[in-house]
mmCIF file of C-alpha atoms in Angstrom:
data_model
loop_
_atom_site.group_PDB
_atom_site.id
_atom_site.type_symbol
_atom_site.label_atom_id
_atom_site.label_comp_id
_atom_site.label_asym_id
_atom_site.label_seq_id
_atom_site.Cartn_x
_atom_site.Cartn_y
_atom_site.Cartn_z
ATOM 1 C CA MET A 28 -12.935 25.326 -5.666
ATOM 2 C CA VAL A 29 -13.712 21.823 -4.423
ATOM 3 C CA ARG A 30 -15.241 20.860 -7.746
ATOM 4 C CA THR A 31 -12.176 22.176 -9.599
ATOM 5 C CA GLY A 32 -9.840 20.009 -7.509
ATOM 6 C CA LEU A 33 -11.982 16.906 -7.887
ATOM 7 C CA SER A 34 -12.329 17.437 -11.633
ATOM 8 C CA ALA A 35 -8.574 17.717 -11.827
ATOM 9 C CA LEU A 36 -8.214 14.376 -10.099
ATOM 10 C CA LEU A 37 -10.254 12.667 -12.799
ATOM 11 C CA ILE A 38 -8.342 14.371 -15.558
ATOM 12 C CA ILE A 39 -4.899 13.671 -14.141
ATOM 13 C CA GLY A 40 -5.972 10.284 -12.928
ATOM 14 C CA THR A 41 -6.925 9.401 -16.483
ATOM 15 C CA TRP A 42 -4.779 11.012 -19.297
ATOM 16 C CA ALA A 43 -3.884 9.676 -22.781
ATOM 17 C CA THR A 44 -1.427 7.085 -23.974
ATOM 18 C CA ALA A 45 1.568 9.139 -25.069
ATOM 19 C CA GLY A 46 4.828 8.575 -23.225
ATOM 20 C CA ILE A 47 3.936 5.089 -21.928
ATOM 21 C CA SER A 48 6.794 3.038 -20.490
ATOM 22 C CA GLN A 49 6.904 -0.327 -18.705
ATOM 23 C CA ALA A 50 7.452 -0.189 -14.961
ATOM 24 C CA SER A 51 8.207 -3.044 -12.618
ATOM 25 C CA ALA A 52 9.753 -3.730 -9.231
ATOM 26 C CA ALA A 53 13.058 -4.246 -11.014
ATOM 27 C CA ASP A 54 13.172 -0.756 -12.394
ATOM 28 C CA SER A 55 15.933 1.423 -10.934
ATOM 29 C CA PRO A 56 15.006 4.714 -9.265
ATOM 30 C CA SER A 57 15.311 7.907 -11.244
ATOM 31 C CA LYS A 58 18.916 9.062 -11.440
ATOM 32 C CA SER A 59 17.849 12.652 -11.274
ATOM 33 C CA GLU A 60 15.061 12.498 -8.733
ATOM 34 C CA PRO A 61 13.329 15.863 -8.455
ATOM 35 C CA LYS A 62 13.852 17.772 -5.246
ATOM 36 C CA ALA A 63 11.020 17.175 -2.765
ATOM 37 C CA SER A 64 8.358 19.873 -2.948
ATOM 38 C CA ALA A 65 7.670 22.188 -0.031
ATOM 39 C CA GLY A 66 4.203 20.673 0.263
ATOM 40 C CA LEU A 67 5.483 17.104 0.524
ATOM 41 C CA LEU A 68 7.997 18.132 3.169
ATOM 42 C CA ALA A 69 5.251 19.975 5.059
ATOM 43 C CA ALA A 70 3.027 16.887 4.984
ATOM 44 C CA MET A 71 5.849 14.703 6.319
ATOM 45 C CA GLN A 72 6.534 17.218 9.056
ATOM 46 C CA LYS A 73 2.863 17.246 10.065
ATOM 47 C CA ASP A 74 2.135 13.526 9.843
ATOM 48 C CA LEU A 75 5.500 12.096 10.888
ATOM 49 C CA GLY A 76 6.622 14.760 13.362
ATOM 50 C CA LEU A 77 9.818 15.619 11.464
ATOM 51 C CA THR A 78 11.653 18.869 10.867
ATOM 52 C CA LYS A 79 12.208 19.953 7.293
ATOM 53 C CA SER A 80 15.843 18.834 7.297
ATOM 54 C CA GLN A 81 14.872 15.497 8.854
ATOM 55 C CA ALA A 82 12.244 14.936 6.161
ATOM 56 C CA GLU A 83 14.744 15.723 3.403
ATOM 57 C CA ALA A 84 17.351 13.420 4.936
ATOM 58 C CA ARG A 85 14.806 10.627 5.321
ATOM 59 C CA LEU A 86 13.687 10.800 1.694
ATOM 60 C CA THR A 87 17.308 10.587 0.565
ATOM 61 C CA ALA A 88 18.017 7.643 2.851
ATOM 62 C CA GLU A 89 14.875 5.805 1.772
ATOM 63 C CA THR A 90 15.800 6.156 -1.887
ATOM 64 C CA LYS A 91 19.178 4.566 -1.187
ATOM 65 C CA ALA A 92 17.638 1.778 0.899
ATOM 66 C CA THR A 93 15.090 0.954 -1.794
ATOM 67 C CA ALA A 94 17.832 0.744 -4.416
ATOM 68 C CA LEU A 95 20.055 -1.715 -2.506
ATOM 69 C CA GLN A 96 17.340 -4.161 -1.368
ATOM 70 C CA GLY A 97 17.900 -6.538 -4.269
ATOM 71 C CA ALA A 98 21.664 -6.743 -3.884
ATOM 72 C CA ALA A 99 21.427 -7.206 -0.098
ATOM 73 C CA LYS A 100 18.890 -10.019 -0.484
ATOM 74 C CA GLY A 101 21.103 -11.687 -3.074
ATOM 75 C CA ALA A 102 24.094 -11.500 -0.724
ATOM 76 C CA ALA A 103 22.089 -13.124 2.066
ATOM 77 C CA GLY A 104 21.111 -16.039 -0.158
ATOM 78 C CA ALA A 105 19.047 -18.797 1.400
ATOM 79 C CA SER A 106 19.657 -17.331 4.880
ATOM 80 C CA PHE A 107 17.647 -14.182 4.038
ATOM 81 C CA GLY A 108 15.199 -13.420 6.857
ATOM 82 C CA GLY A 109 13.630 -10.232 5.479
ATOM 83 C CA SER A 110 14.590 -6.547 5.444
ATOM 84 C CA TRP A 111 13.364 -3.165 6.673
ATOM 85 C CA PHE A 112 14.292 0.495 6.686
ATOM 86 C CA ASP A 113 15.351 1.845 10.076
ATOM 87 C CA ALA A 114 14.246 5.469 10.332
ATOM 88 C CA GLY A 115 16.562 6.076 13.285
ATOM 89 C CA SER A 116 19.754 5.098 11.511
ATOM 90 C CA GLY A 117 18.533 5.903 7.993
ATOM 91 C CA ARG A 118 19.766 2.505 6.825
ATOM 92 C CA LEU A 119 18.393 -0.761 5.457
ATOM 93 C CA THR A 120 18.628 -3.697 7.885
ATOM 94 C CA VAL A 121 18.730 -7.255 6.580
ATOM 95 C CA ALA A 122 18.006 -10.308 8.752
ATOM 96 C CA VAL A 123 20.086 -13.448 8.160
ATOM 97 C CA THR A 124 20.117 -16.876 9.780
ATOM 98 C CA ASP A 125 23.743 -17.626 8.800
ATOM 99 C CA GLY A 126 26.342 -15.412 10.453
ATOM 100 C CA ALA A 127 28.798 -16.315 7.700
ATOM 101 C CA LYS A 128 26.684 -14.210 5.290
ATOM 102 C CA ALA A 129 26.909 -11.067 7.410
ATOM 103 C CA ALA A 130 30.068 -9.675 5.827
ATOM 104 C CA SER A 131 28.699 -10.082 2.302
ATOM 105 C CA VAL A 132 25.457 -8.325 3.227
ATOM 106 C CA ARG A 133 27.287 -5.458 4.949
ATOM 107 C CA ALA A 134 29.415 -5.048 1.835
ATOM 108 C CA THR A 135 26.268 -4.025 -0.062
ATOM 109 C CA GLY A 136 25.755 -1.141 2.391
ATOM 110 C CA ALA A 137 23.095 -2.738 4.585
ATOM 111 C CA ASP A 138 23.142 -3.455 8.321
ATOM 112 C CA VAL A 139 22.715 -7.044 9.526
ATOM 113 C CA ARG A 140 20.678 -8.743 12.245
ATOM 114 C CA LEU A 141 21.122 -12.456 13.076
ATOM 115 C CA VAL A 142 17.776 -14.315 13.472
ATOM 116 C CA ASP A 143 16.452 -17.866 13.883
ATOM 117 C CA HIS A 144 14.022 -18.151 10.958
ATOM 118 C CA THR A 145 14.446 -17.496 7.246
ATOM 119 C CA ALA A 146 11.912 -15.489 5.254
ATOM 120 C CA ARG A 147 11.003 -18.663 3.402
ATOM 121 C CA GLN A 148 10.189 -20.430 6.683
ATOM 122 C CA LEU A 149 8.104 -17.491 7.886
ATOM 123 C CA ASP A 150 6.249 -17.263 4.576
ATOM 124 C CA ALA A 151 5.493 -20.982 4.813
ATOM 125 C CA ALA A 152 4.117 -20.508 8.342
ATOM 126 C CA LYS A 153 1.911 -17.644 7.131
ATOM 127 C CA ALA A 154 0.643 -19.770 4.240
ATOM 128 C CA ARG A 155 -0.434 -22.427 6.757
ATOM 129 C CA ILE A 156 -2.284 -19.741 8.734
ATOM 130 C CA ASP A 157 -3.881 -18.491 5.519
ATOM 131 C CA ALA A 158 -5.535 -21.903 5.204
ATOM 132 C CA LEU A 159 -7.338 -21.441 8.571
ATOM 133 C CA ASP A 160 -10.839 -20.006 8.903
ATOM 134 C CA ALA A 161 -10.442 -16.747 10.818
ATOM 135 C CA PRO A 162 -13.194 -15.358 13.093
ATOM 136 C CA SER A 163 -14.115 -11.666 12.938
ATOM 137 C CA GLY A 164 -12.102 -10.940 16.096
ATOM 138 C CA VAL A 165 -8.866 -11.668 14.193
ATOM 139 C CA SER A 166 -8.028 -8.580 12.157
ATOM 140 C CA SER A 167 -5.003 -9.644 10.118
ATOM 141 C CA TRP A 168 -1.699 -11.529 10.063
ATOM 142 C CA HIS A 169 1.642 -10.892 8.387
ATOM 143 C CA VAL A 170 5.316 -11.836 8.439
ATOM 144 C CA ASP A 171 7.279 -9.291 10.506
ATOM 145 C CA PRO A 172 11.016 -9.539 9.731
ATOM 146 C CA ARG A 173 11.908 -7.383 12.708
ATOM 147 C CA ALA A 174 10.083 -9.740 15.094
ATOM 148 C CA ASN A 175 11.201 -12.741 13.020
ATOM 149 C CA SER A 176 7.732 -14.216 13.401
ATOM 150 C CA VAL A 177 4.210 -14.091 12.026
ATOM 151 C CA VAL A 178 2.294 -11.322 13.810
ATOM 152 C CA VAL A 179 -1.403 -12.079 14.340
ATOM 153 C CA GLY A 180 -3.611 -9.061 15.009
ATOM 154 C CA VAL A 181 -6.473 -9.597 17.458
ATOM 155 C CA VAL A 182 -9.130 -6.958 18.167
ATOM 156 C CA ALA A 183 -8.526 -6.119 21.829
ATOM 157 C CA SER A 184 -12.178 -6.393 22.828
ATOM 158 C CA GLU A 185 -12.382 -9.886 21.271
ATOM 159 C CA GLN A 186 -9.216 -11.422 22.721
ATOM 160 C CA GLY A 187 -11.185 -13.589 25.166
ATOM 161 C CA ASP A 188 -13.525 -14.952 22.479
ATOM 162 C CA ASN A 189 -13.329 -18.746 22.254
ATOM 163 C CA ASP A 190 -13.091 -18.754 18.441
ATOM 164 C CA VAL A 191 -10.297 -16.174 18.553
ATOM 165 C CA ARG A 192 -8.366 -18.159 21.152
ATOM 166 C CA ALA A 193 -8.798 -21.347 19.104
ATOM 167 C CA PHE A 194 -7.521 -19.605 15.955
ATOM 168 C CA VAL A 195 -4.441 -18.276 17.790
ATOM 169 C CA ALA A 196 -3.718 -21.751 19.195
ATOM 170 C CA LYS A 197 -3.848 -23.244 15.686
ATOM 171 C CA ALA A 198 -1.718 -20.424 14.329
ATOM 172 C CA ARG A 199 1.002 -21.083 16.916
ATOM 173 C CA LYS A 200 1.217 -24.668 15.674
ATOM 174 C CA ALA A 201 1.909 -23.347 12.151
ATOM 175 C CA GLY A 202 5.157 -21.623 13.185
ATOM 176 C CA PRO A 203 6.591 -18.737 15.246
ATOM 177 C CA VAL A 204 3.688 -16.405 16.112
ATOM 178 C CA THR A 205 3.438 -13.110 17.987
ATOM 179 C CA VAL A 206 0.003 -11.778 18.962
ATOM 180 C CA LYS A 207 -0.648 -8.041 18.736
ATOM 181 C CA HIS A 208 -3.838 -6.346 19.911
ATOM 182 C CA THR A 209 -5.548 -3.873 17.569
ATOM 183 C CA ALA A 210 -8.076 -1.194 18.447
ATOM 184 C CA GLU A 211 -10.673 -2.024 15.777
ATOM 185 C CA ALA A 212 -11.511 -4.492 13.063
ATOM 186 C CA PRO A 213 -10.569 -3.425 9.500
ATOM 187 C CA GLN A 214 -13.157 -2.251 7.010
ATOM 188 C CA THR A 215 -13.085 -1.080 3.383
ATOM 189 C CA PHE A 216 -13.174 2.638 2.599
ATOM 190 C CA ALA A 217 -15.897 2.934 -0.028
ATOM 191 C CA ALA A 218 -18.616 5.536 0.555
ATOM 192 C CA GLY A 219 -22.132 6.471 -0.609
ATOM 193 C CA THR A 220 -22.574 8.933 -3.467
ATOM 194 C CA VAL A 221 -21.524 12.514 -2.687
ATOM 195 C CA GLY A 222 -21.598 15.253 -5.337
ATOM 196 C CA GLY A 223 -18.310 16.481 -6.740
ATOM 197 C CA ASP A 224 -16.176 13.377 -6.195
ATOM 198 C CA PRO A 225 -13.775 11.525 -8.491
ATOM 199 C CA TYR A 226 -15.792 8.566 -9.723
ATOM 200 C CA TYR A 227 -18.985 6.656 -9.104
ATOM 201 C CA THR A 228 -20.064 3.095 -9.746
ATOM 202 C CA GLY A 229 -23.647 2.412 -8.786
ATOM 203 C CA ASN A 230 -24.196 4.270 -5.523
ATOM 204 C CA VAL A 231 -20.565 3.916 -4.438
ATOM 205 C CA ARG A 232 -17.872 6.585 -4.551
ATOM 206 C CA CYS A 233 -14.185 5.620 -4.730
ATOM 207 C CA SER A 234 -10.845 7.128 -5.795
ATOM 208 C CA ILE A 235 -8.587 6.644 -8.783
ATOM 209 C CA GLY A 236 -5.314 4.860 -8.062
ATOM 210 C CA PHE A 237 -2.795 5.141 -10.906
ATOM 211 C CA SER A 238 -3.023 5.690 -14.640
ATOM 212 C CA VAL A 239 -2.164 2.721 -16.832
ATOM 213 C CA HIS A 240 -2.148 2.303 -20.604
ATOM 214 C CA GLY A 241 -5.832 2.575 -21.484
ATOM 215 C CA GLY A 242 -7.306 3.316 -18.077
ATOM 216 C CA PHE A 243 -6.607 3.343 -14.354
ATOM 217 C CA VAL A 244 -6.305 0.902 -11.436
ATOM 218 C CA THR A 245 -8.371 1.072 -8.260
ATOM 219 C CA ALA A 246 -9.814 -1.148 -5.518
ATOM 220 C CA GLY A 247 -11.793 -4.287 -6.382
ATOM 221 C CA HIS A 248 -14.442 -3.732 -3.726
ATOM 222 C CA CYS A 249 -15.490 -0.554 -5.540
ATOM 223 C CA GLY A 250 -17.184 -2.393 -8.407
ATOM 224 C CA GLN A 251 -17.619 -5.666 -10.264
ATOM 225 C CA THR A 252 -16.364 -6.534 -13.732
ATOM 226 C CA GLY A 253 -18.575 -4.873 -16.361
ATOM 227 C CA GLY A 254 -19.852 -2.224 -14.006
ATOM 228 C CA ALA A 255 -20.175 1.288 -15.436
ATOM 229 C CA VAL A 256 -17.995 4.100 -14.068
ATOM 230 C CA ARG A 257 -19.008 7.782 -14.102
ATOM 231 C CA GLY A 258 -17.050 10.935 -13.414
ATOM 232 C CA TRP A 259 -17.830 13.684 -10.917
ATOM 233 C CA ASP A 260 -20.016 15.371 -13.523
ATOM 234 C CA GLY A 261 -22.004 12.204 -14.203
ATOM 235 C CA SER A 262 -20.462 11.584 -17.643
ATOM 236 C CA ALA A 263 -19.380 8.060 -18.582
ATOM 237 C CA ILE A 264 -15.686 7.210 -18.143
ATOM 238 C CA GLY A 265 -15.638 3.470 -18.935
ATOM 239 C CA ASN A 266 -16.234 0.097 -17.307
ATOM 240 C CA PHE A 267 -14.520 -2.244 -14.863
ATOM 241 C CA GLN A 268 -12.515 -4.524 -17.143
ATOM 242 C CA GLY A 269 -11.428 -6.753 -14.274
ATOM 243 C CA SER A 270 -12.156 -6.827 -10.530
ATOM 244 C CA SER A 271 -11.268 -9.152 -7.656
ATOM 245 C CA PHE A 272 -12.573 -8.976 -4.052
ATOM 246 C CA PRO A 273 -12.192 -10.580 -1.557
ATOM 247 C CA GLU A 274 -8.994 -12.694 -1.721
ATOM 248 C CA ASN A 275 -7.586 -9.692 -3.605
ATOM 249 C CA ASP A 276 -8.682 -6.068 -3.669
ATOM 250 C CA TYR A 277 -7.833 -4.720 -7.086
ATOM 251 C CA ALA A 278 -9.525 -3.685 -10.316
ATOM 252 C CA TRP A 279 -8.936 -1.718 -13.456
ATOM 253 C CA VAL A 280 -11.183 0.559 -15.483
ATOM 254 C CA ASN A 281 -10.840 1.462 -19.154
ATOM 255 C CA VAL A 282 -11.283 5.106 -20.166
ATOM 256 C CA GLY A 283 -13.035 6.622 -23.168
ATOM 257 C CA SER A 284 -15.737 9.166 -23.980
ATOM 258 C CA GLY A 285 -13.218 12.001 -23.959
ATOM 259 C CA TRP A 286 -11.378 10.961 -20.789
ATOM 260 C CA TRP A 287 -7.636 10.320 -20.884
ATOM 261 C CA THR A 288 -4.740 9.443 -18.549
ATOM 262 C CA VAL A 289 -1.641 11.149 -17.142
ATOM 263 C CA PRO A 290 1.114 9.861 -14.794
ATOM 264 C CA VAL A 291 0.171 12.176 -11.907
ATOM 265 C CA VAL A 292 -1.092 11.797 -8.324
ATOM 266 C CA LEU A 293 -3.052 14.771 -7.015
ATOM 267 C CA GLY A 294 -1.484 16.638 -4.073
ATOM 268 C CA TRP A 295 -4.732 18.423 -3.179
ATOM 269 C CA GLY A 296 -2.900 21.681 -2.469
ATOM 270 C CA THR A 297 -1.000 20.098 0.426
ATOM 271 C CA THR A 298 1.870 19.217 -1.875
ATOM 272 C CA SER A 299 2.484 19.714 -5.584
ATOM 273 C CA ASP A 300 0.919 17.083 -7.839
ATOM 274 C CA ARG A 301 3.298 14.115 -7.939
ATOM 275 C CA LEU A 302 4.689 12.725 -11.185
ATOM 276 C CA VAL A 303 4.800 8.923 -11.279
ATOM 277 C CA ARG A 304 8.127 7.618 -12.594
ATOM 278 C CA GLY A 305 8.000 3.911 -11.718
ATOM 279 C CA SER A 306 6.878 1.325 -9.178
ATOM 280 C CA ASN A 307 9.955 0.344 -7.184
ATOM 281 C CA GLU A 308 8.746 -1.154 -3.902
ATOM 282 C CA ALA A 309 9.582 0.829 -0.759
ATOM 283 C CA PRO A 310 10.887 -1.211 2.214
ATOM 284 C CA ILE A 311 9.206 -1.718 5.555
ATOM 285 C CA GLY A 312 9.871 1.386 7.678
ATOM 286 C CA ALA A 313 9.928 3.805 4.730
ATOM 287 C CA SER A 314 7.691 6.871 4.644
ATOM 288 C CA ILE A 315 4.733 6.763 2.296
ATOM 289 C CA CYS A 316 1.874 9.113 1.330
ATOM 290 C CA ARG A 317 -1.701 8.579 0.203
ATOM 291 C CA SER A 318 -4.022 10.624 -2.017
ATOM 292 C CA GLY A 319 -7.794 10.108 -1.821
ATOM 293 C CA SER A 320 -10.989 11.915 -2.679
ATOM 294 C CA THR A 321 -12.251 12.267 0.899
ATOM 295 C CA THR A 322 -9.290 13.055 3.128
ATOM 296 C CA HIS A 323 -6.904 14.135 0.345
ATOM 297 C CA TRP A 324 -3.192 13.907 1.171
ATOM 298 C CA HIS A 325 -1.735 12.154 4.238
ATOM 299 C CA CYS A 326 1.595 10.506 5.030
ATOM 300 C CA GLY A 327 2.870 7.795 7.359
ATOM 301 C CA ASN A 328 5.146 4.750 7.416
ATOM 302 C CA VAL A 329 5.139 1.269 5.862
ATOM 303 C CA LEU A 330 4.438 -1.081 8.802
ATOM 304 C CA ALA A 331 4.193 -4.565 7.245
ATOM 305 C CA LYS A 332 4.043 -6.425 3.964
ATOM 306 C CA ASN A 333 2.296 -9.581 2.729
ATOM 307 C CA GLU A 334 -0.386 -9.202 5.416
ATOM 308 C CA THR A 335 -3.675 -11.088 5.232
ATOM 309 C CA VAL A 336 -6.507 -8.718 6.215
ATOM 310 C CA ASN A 337 -9.706 -10.278 7.556
ATOM 311 C CA TYR A 338 -12.547 -8.046 6.330
ATOM 312 C CA SER A 339 -16.160 -8.930 7.111
ATOM 313 C CA GLN A 340 -16.587 -9.744 3.364
ATOM 314 C CA GLY A 341 -13.646 -12.181 3.495
ATOM 315 C CA ALA A 342 -9.860 -12.297 3.731
ATOM 316 C CA VAL A 343 -7.627 -10.314 1.375
ATOM 317 C CA ARG A 344 -4.034 -11.489 1.022
ATOM 318 C CA GLN A 345 -0.669 -9.941 0.151
ATOM 319 C CA MET A 346 -1.562 -6.488 1.478
ATOM 320 C CA THR A 347 0.797 -3.805 2.779
ATOM 321 C CA LYS A 348 -0.041 -2.109 6.107
ATOM 322 C CA THR A 349 0.712 1.543 6.812
ATOM 323 C CA SER A 350 0.222 4.108 9.584
ATOM 324 C CA VAL A 351 -1.518 6.457 7.112
ATOM 325 C CA CYS A 352 -5.132 7.381 7.956
ATOM 326 C CA ALA A 353 -8.051 7.105 5.514
ATOM 327 C CA GLU A 354 -11.848 7.382 5.450
ATOM 328 C CA GLY A 355 -14.836 6.323 3.353
ATOM 329 C CA GLY A 356 -14.409 7.285 -0.316
ATOM 330 C CA ASP A 357 -10.596 7.068 -0.190
ATOM 331 C CA SER A 358 -10.804 3.444 -1.431
ATOM 332 C CA GLY A 359 -8.848 2.794 -4.593
ATOM 333 C CA GLY A 360 -6.700 5.934 -4.164
ATOM 334 C CA SER A 361 -2.956 6.235 -4.651
ATOM 335 C CA PHE A 362 -0.191 5.179 -2.269
ATOM 336 C CA ILE A 363 3.115 6.691 -3.448
ATOM 337 C CA SER A 364 6.670 6.865 -2.082
ATOM 338 C CA GLY A 365 8.659 9.713 -3.624
ATOM 339 C CA ASP A 366 7.844 9.312 -7.304
ATOM 340 C CA GLN A 367 7.311 5.532 -7.145
ATOM 341 C CA ALA A 368 3.786 4.091 -7.259
ATOM 342 C CA GLN A 369 3.178 1.626 -4.380
ATOM 343 C CA GLY A 370 -0.459 0.532 -4.432
ATOM 344 C CA VAL A 371 -4.166 1.326 -4.202
ATOM 345 C CA THR A 372 -6.029 1.996 -0.949
ATOM 346 C CA SER A 373 -8.093 -0.938 0.282
ATOM 347 C CA GLY A 374 -9.315 -0.394 3.867
ATOM 348 C CA GLY A 375 -8.295 -0.071 7.473
ATOM 349 C CA TRP A 376 -9.512 1.200 10.813
ATOM 350 C CA GLY A 377 -9.759 4.645 12.410
ATOM 351 C CA ASN A 378 -10.028 8.007 10.678
ATOM 352 C CA CYS A 379 -7.999 11.128 9.904
ATOM 353 C CA SER A 380 -9.103 12.917 13.085
ATOM 354 C CA SER A 381 -8.035 10.350 15.668
ATOM 355 C CA GLY A 382 -5.619 8.299 13.541
ATOM 356 C CA GLY A 383 -5.607 4.688 12.424
ATOM 357 C CA GLU A 384 -3.993 2.224 10.009
ATOM 358 C CA THR A 385 -4.653 1.596 6.313
ATOM 359 C CA TRP A 386 -3.775 -1.277 3.956
ATOM 360 C CA TYR A 387 -3.070 -1.074 0.249
ATOM 361 C CA GLN A 388 -2.907 -3.641 -2.553
ATOM 362 C CA PRO A 389 0.594 -3.468 -4.094
ATOM 363 C CA ILE A 390 0.643 -1.947 -7.574
ATOM 364 C CA ASN A 391 2.994 -4.429 -9.222
ATOM 365 C CA GLU A 392 0.700 -7.342 -8.416
ATOM 366 C CA ILE A 393 -2.174 -5.519 -10.141
ATOM 367 C CA LEU A 394 -0.081 -4.708 -13.220
ATOM 368 C CA ASN A 395 1.091 -8.315 -13.500
ATOM 369 C CA ARG A 396 -2.364 -9.771 -12.943
ATOM 370 C CA TYR A 397 -3.997 -7.857 -15.785
ATOM 371 C CA GLY A 398 -0.968 -7.354 -18.037
ATOM 372 C CA LEU A 399 -1.143 -3.577 -17.641
ATOM 373 C CA THR A 400 1.563 -0.952 -18.192
ATOM 374 C CA LEU A 401 1.923 1.815 -15.649
ATOM 375 C CA HIS A 402 1.780 5.275 -17.218
ATOM 376 C CA THR A 403 5.031 6.979 -16.137
ATOM 377 C CA ALA A 404 6.531 10.402 -16.653
#
């Protein structure tokens, strides 16, 4: 039974080229979005502590919030300070520095919060922090629109370290900074070879992300350009056509030798297999689910975007942080919101027994970097 499910992941993670269509962050959501499956609702109830009706209402609200992000940002103009989905109200909130823009933003259907710093100013502060050499006790840093500052994550047990304190002091000079303590340092989620898993490269097992025209995308730390990729049965799938890690954590693999691609993410029996219809970016605060070969299907929330993650191998930039758990072997797997592809699993801390946080590399950056077309239904 396990082998059947893992075989299916390879097949549906890699199906042929018919029905290809271009997807980008500008694509509009499906006008006739399929009703959420019982399995997806059950996963959201389990992982997010929601009732069935609350899960259904949240999915509807998140779809609306995702659709109006562009118009709300345009209405805010140069005073835009970022945006996020508020699960409590079920609405998108937009930060602005100019109170005169509030009425225009509200007219789009979003709520408004007045702040001191624009998103451009915060991004500039983060870029200055990106130029610093971070010690291992600093886990990550990102722009948090809700805090209207750059949040620097420090491993709690390392907060008194001299190098950590020096880094934080330099970061504060770069712009508005808030320090947050984290339980553990982040690590990637690759794993040693285990029989019956989605794909191997060398002695490493990882997970397929999303099907693209001619192959699939996955995590860069799973293999180097030119490296051979094998399926669960040991047969050749293809090779890494491009790979970047650290600095980025993305890669893509071509498929051949009888393998092909389909626009599906495996639900592992927890939910029905998910059709992929595009890659519209979900806002901060939205629910999101992950599929991987080790821990299968889990859900959580989008916590932060454009975060720099300080792995032991080096920093990786422009990552999205989530409250979804993951474990070794889940690397490269799919992050999806509704029917919209979001990114590929990179790493994190914790596990799916005690909980943790996981980062993913956004899908649209990968598609743009390699000139790939997402395979959509």
